[in-house]
Tab-separated table of C-alpha atoms in Angstrom:
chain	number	residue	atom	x	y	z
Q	1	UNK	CA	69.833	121.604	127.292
Q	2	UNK	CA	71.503	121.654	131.146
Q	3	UNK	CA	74.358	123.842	131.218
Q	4	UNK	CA	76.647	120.755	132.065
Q	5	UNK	CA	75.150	119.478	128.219
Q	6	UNK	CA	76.161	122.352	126.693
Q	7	UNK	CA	79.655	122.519	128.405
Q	8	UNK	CA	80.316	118.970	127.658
Q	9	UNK	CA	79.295	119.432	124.107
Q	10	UNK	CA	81.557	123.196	123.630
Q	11	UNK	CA	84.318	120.623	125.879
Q	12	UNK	CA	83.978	117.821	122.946
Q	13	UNK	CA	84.241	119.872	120.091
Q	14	UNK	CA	87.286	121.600	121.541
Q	15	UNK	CA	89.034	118.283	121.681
Q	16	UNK	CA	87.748	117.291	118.064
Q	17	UNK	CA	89.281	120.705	116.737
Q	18	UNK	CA	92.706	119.995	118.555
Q	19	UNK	CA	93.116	116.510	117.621
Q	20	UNK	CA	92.681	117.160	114.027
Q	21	UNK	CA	95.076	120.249	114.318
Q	22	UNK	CA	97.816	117.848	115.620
Q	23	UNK	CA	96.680	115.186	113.036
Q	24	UNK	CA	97.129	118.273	109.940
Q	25	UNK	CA	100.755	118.911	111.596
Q	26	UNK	CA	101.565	114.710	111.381
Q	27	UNK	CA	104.579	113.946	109.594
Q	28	UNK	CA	105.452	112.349	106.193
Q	29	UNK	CA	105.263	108.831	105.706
Q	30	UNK	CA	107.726	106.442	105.604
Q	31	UNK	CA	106.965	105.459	101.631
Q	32	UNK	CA	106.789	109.640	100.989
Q	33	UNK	CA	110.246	109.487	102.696
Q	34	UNK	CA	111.501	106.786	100.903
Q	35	UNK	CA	110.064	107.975	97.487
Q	36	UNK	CA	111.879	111.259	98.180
Q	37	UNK	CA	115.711	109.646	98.550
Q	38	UNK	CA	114.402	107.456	95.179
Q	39	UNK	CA	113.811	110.717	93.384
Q	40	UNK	CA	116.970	112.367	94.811
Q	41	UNK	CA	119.129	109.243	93.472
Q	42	UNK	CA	117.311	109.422	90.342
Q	43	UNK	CA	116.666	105.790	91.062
Q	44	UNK	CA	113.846	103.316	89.358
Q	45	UNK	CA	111.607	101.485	91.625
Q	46	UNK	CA	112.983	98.163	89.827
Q	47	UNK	CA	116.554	99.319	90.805
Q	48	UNK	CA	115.636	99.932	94.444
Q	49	UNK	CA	113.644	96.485	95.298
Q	50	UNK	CA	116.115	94.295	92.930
Q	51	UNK	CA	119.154	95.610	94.776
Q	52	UNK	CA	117.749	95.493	98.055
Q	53	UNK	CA	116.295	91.945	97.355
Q	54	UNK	CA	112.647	92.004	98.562
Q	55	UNK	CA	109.611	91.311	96.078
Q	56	UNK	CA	107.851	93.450	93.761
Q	57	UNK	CA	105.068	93.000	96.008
Q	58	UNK	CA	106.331	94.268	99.378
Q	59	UNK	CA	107.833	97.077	97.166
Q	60	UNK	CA	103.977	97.506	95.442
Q	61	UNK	CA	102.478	97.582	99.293
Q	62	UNK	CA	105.076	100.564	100.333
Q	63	UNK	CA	104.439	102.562	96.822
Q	64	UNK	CA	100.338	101.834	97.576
Q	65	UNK	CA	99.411	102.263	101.293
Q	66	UNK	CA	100.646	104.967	102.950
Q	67	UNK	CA	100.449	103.211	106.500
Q	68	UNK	CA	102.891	100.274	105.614
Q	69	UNK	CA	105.213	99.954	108.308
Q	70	UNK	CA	108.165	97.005	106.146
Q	71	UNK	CA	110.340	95.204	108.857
Q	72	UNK	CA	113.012	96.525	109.856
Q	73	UNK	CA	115.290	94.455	108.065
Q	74	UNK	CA	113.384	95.350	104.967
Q	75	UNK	CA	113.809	99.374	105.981
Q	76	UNK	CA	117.828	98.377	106.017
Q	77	UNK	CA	117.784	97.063	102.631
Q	78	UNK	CA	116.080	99.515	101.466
Q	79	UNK	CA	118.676	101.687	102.841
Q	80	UNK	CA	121.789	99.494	101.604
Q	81	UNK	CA	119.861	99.359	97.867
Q	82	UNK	CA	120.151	103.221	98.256
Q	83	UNK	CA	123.381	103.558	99.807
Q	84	UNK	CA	122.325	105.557	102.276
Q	85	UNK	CA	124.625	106.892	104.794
Q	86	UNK	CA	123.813	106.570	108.598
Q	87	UNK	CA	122.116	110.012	108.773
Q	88	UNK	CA	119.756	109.177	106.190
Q	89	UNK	CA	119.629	105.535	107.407
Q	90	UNK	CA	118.623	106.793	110.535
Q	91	UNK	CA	115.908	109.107	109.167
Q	92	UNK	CA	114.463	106.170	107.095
Q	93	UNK	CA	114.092	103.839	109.763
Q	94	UNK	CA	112.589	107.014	112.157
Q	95	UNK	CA	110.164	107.141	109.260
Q	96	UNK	CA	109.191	103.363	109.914
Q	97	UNK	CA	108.986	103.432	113.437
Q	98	UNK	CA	112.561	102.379	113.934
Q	99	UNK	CA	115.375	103.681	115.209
Q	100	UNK	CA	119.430	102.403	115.644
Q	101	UNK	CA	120.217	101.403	118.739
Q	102	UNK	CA	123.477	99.736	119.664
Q	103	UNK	CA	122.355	96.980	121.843
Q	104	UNK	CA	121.238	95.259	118.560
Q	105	UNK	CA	122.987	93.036	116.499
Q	106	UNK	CA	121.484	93.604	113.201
Q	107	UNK	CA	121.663	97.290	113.885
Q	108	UNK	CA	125.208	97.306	114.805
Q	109	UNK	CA	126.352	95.202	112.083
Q	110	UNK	CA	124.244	96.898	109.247
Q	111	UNK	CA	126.099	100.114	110.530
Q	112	UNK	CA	129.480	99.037	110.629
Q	113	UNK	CA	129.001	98.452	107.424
Q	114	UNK	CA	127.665	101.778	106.384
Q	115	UNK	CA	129.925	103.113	108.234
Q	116	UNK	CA	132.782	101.578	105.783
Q	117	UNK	CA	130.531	102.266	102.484
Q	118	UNK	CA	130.393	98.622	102.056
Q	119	UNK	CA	126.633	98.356	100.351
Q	120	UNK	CA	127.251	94.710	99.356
Q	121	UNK	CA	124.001	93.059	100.163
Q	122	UNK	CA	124.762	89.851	99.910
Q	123	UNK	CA	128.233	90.245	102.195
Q	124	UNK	CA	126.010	92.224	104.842
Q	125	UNK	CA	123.655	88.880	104.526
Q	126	UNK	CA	126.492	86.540	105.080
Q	127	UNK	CA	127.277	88.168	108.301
Q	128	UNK	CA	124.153	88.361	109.788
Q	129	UNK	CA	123.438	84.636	108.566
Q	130	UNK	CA	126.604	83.983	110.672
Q	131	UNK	CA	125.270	85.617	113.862
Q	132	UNK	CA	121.722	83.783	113.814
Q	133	UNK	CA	120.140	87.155	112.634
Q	134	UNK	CA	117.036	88.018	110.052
Q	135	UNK	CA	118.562	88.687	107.004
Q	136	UNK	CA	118.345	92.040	104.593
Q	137	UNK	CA	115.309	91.545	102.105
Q	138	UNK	CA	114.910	87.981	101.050
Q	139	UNK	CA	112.434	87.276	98.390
């Protein structure tokens, strides 16, 4: 073996070792997050998917693959099922792959009305069925 072999073979397992020490280090999920506020709100999965109106089945995807990535109007009614506040609203939509921003209708609305500990589903719906946006869960 050339010495260019050998350093391209020392060079390749270097890179193997440090992309499955940054891999090891890789955060939580978003369903371990969202199992976690469950547990914390002593919560059953039934309450959590009924009040946030999405199926048994998205819920049974989130509980069973680790990987799901929900909407994010599915993350928010998740969130309003919980009654999250905007911190942990925040946290479960970083957990998704989503974040807040305020140039977004359904983000600013859905936080206006965490922001006034209104967790009324169906009110939040009405709203954003008034400004032409995706609505919170929806069977």
């Amino acid at each position: 073996m050339s010495n260019n072999n050998i350093l391209n073979s020392v060079s390749e397992k270097r890179e193997k070792n440090d992309i499955e020490k940054i891999i090891d280090q890789m955060d939580i999920s978003f369903s371990e997050r969202l199992f976690m506020f469950i547990d914390q709100r002593k919560m059953k999965d039934s309450d959590v998917y009924n009040a946030a109106h999405i199926s048994k089945q998205i819920f049974h995807k989130i509980r069973s693959h680790k990987n799901y990535h929900p909407k994010k109007s599915t993350v928010y009614a998740i969130a309003i099922a919980l009654k999250l506040d905007l911190s942990e609203t925040s946290e479960l939509l970083y957990y998704a792959g989503y974040s807040m921003v305020k140039t977004e209708k359904l983000d600013v609305i859905v936080q206006s009305f965490i922001e006034n500990k209104d967790y009324d589903i169906n009110k939040i719906n009405f709203r954003l069925f008034e400004l032409d946006q995706n609505l919170l869960g929806c069977k």
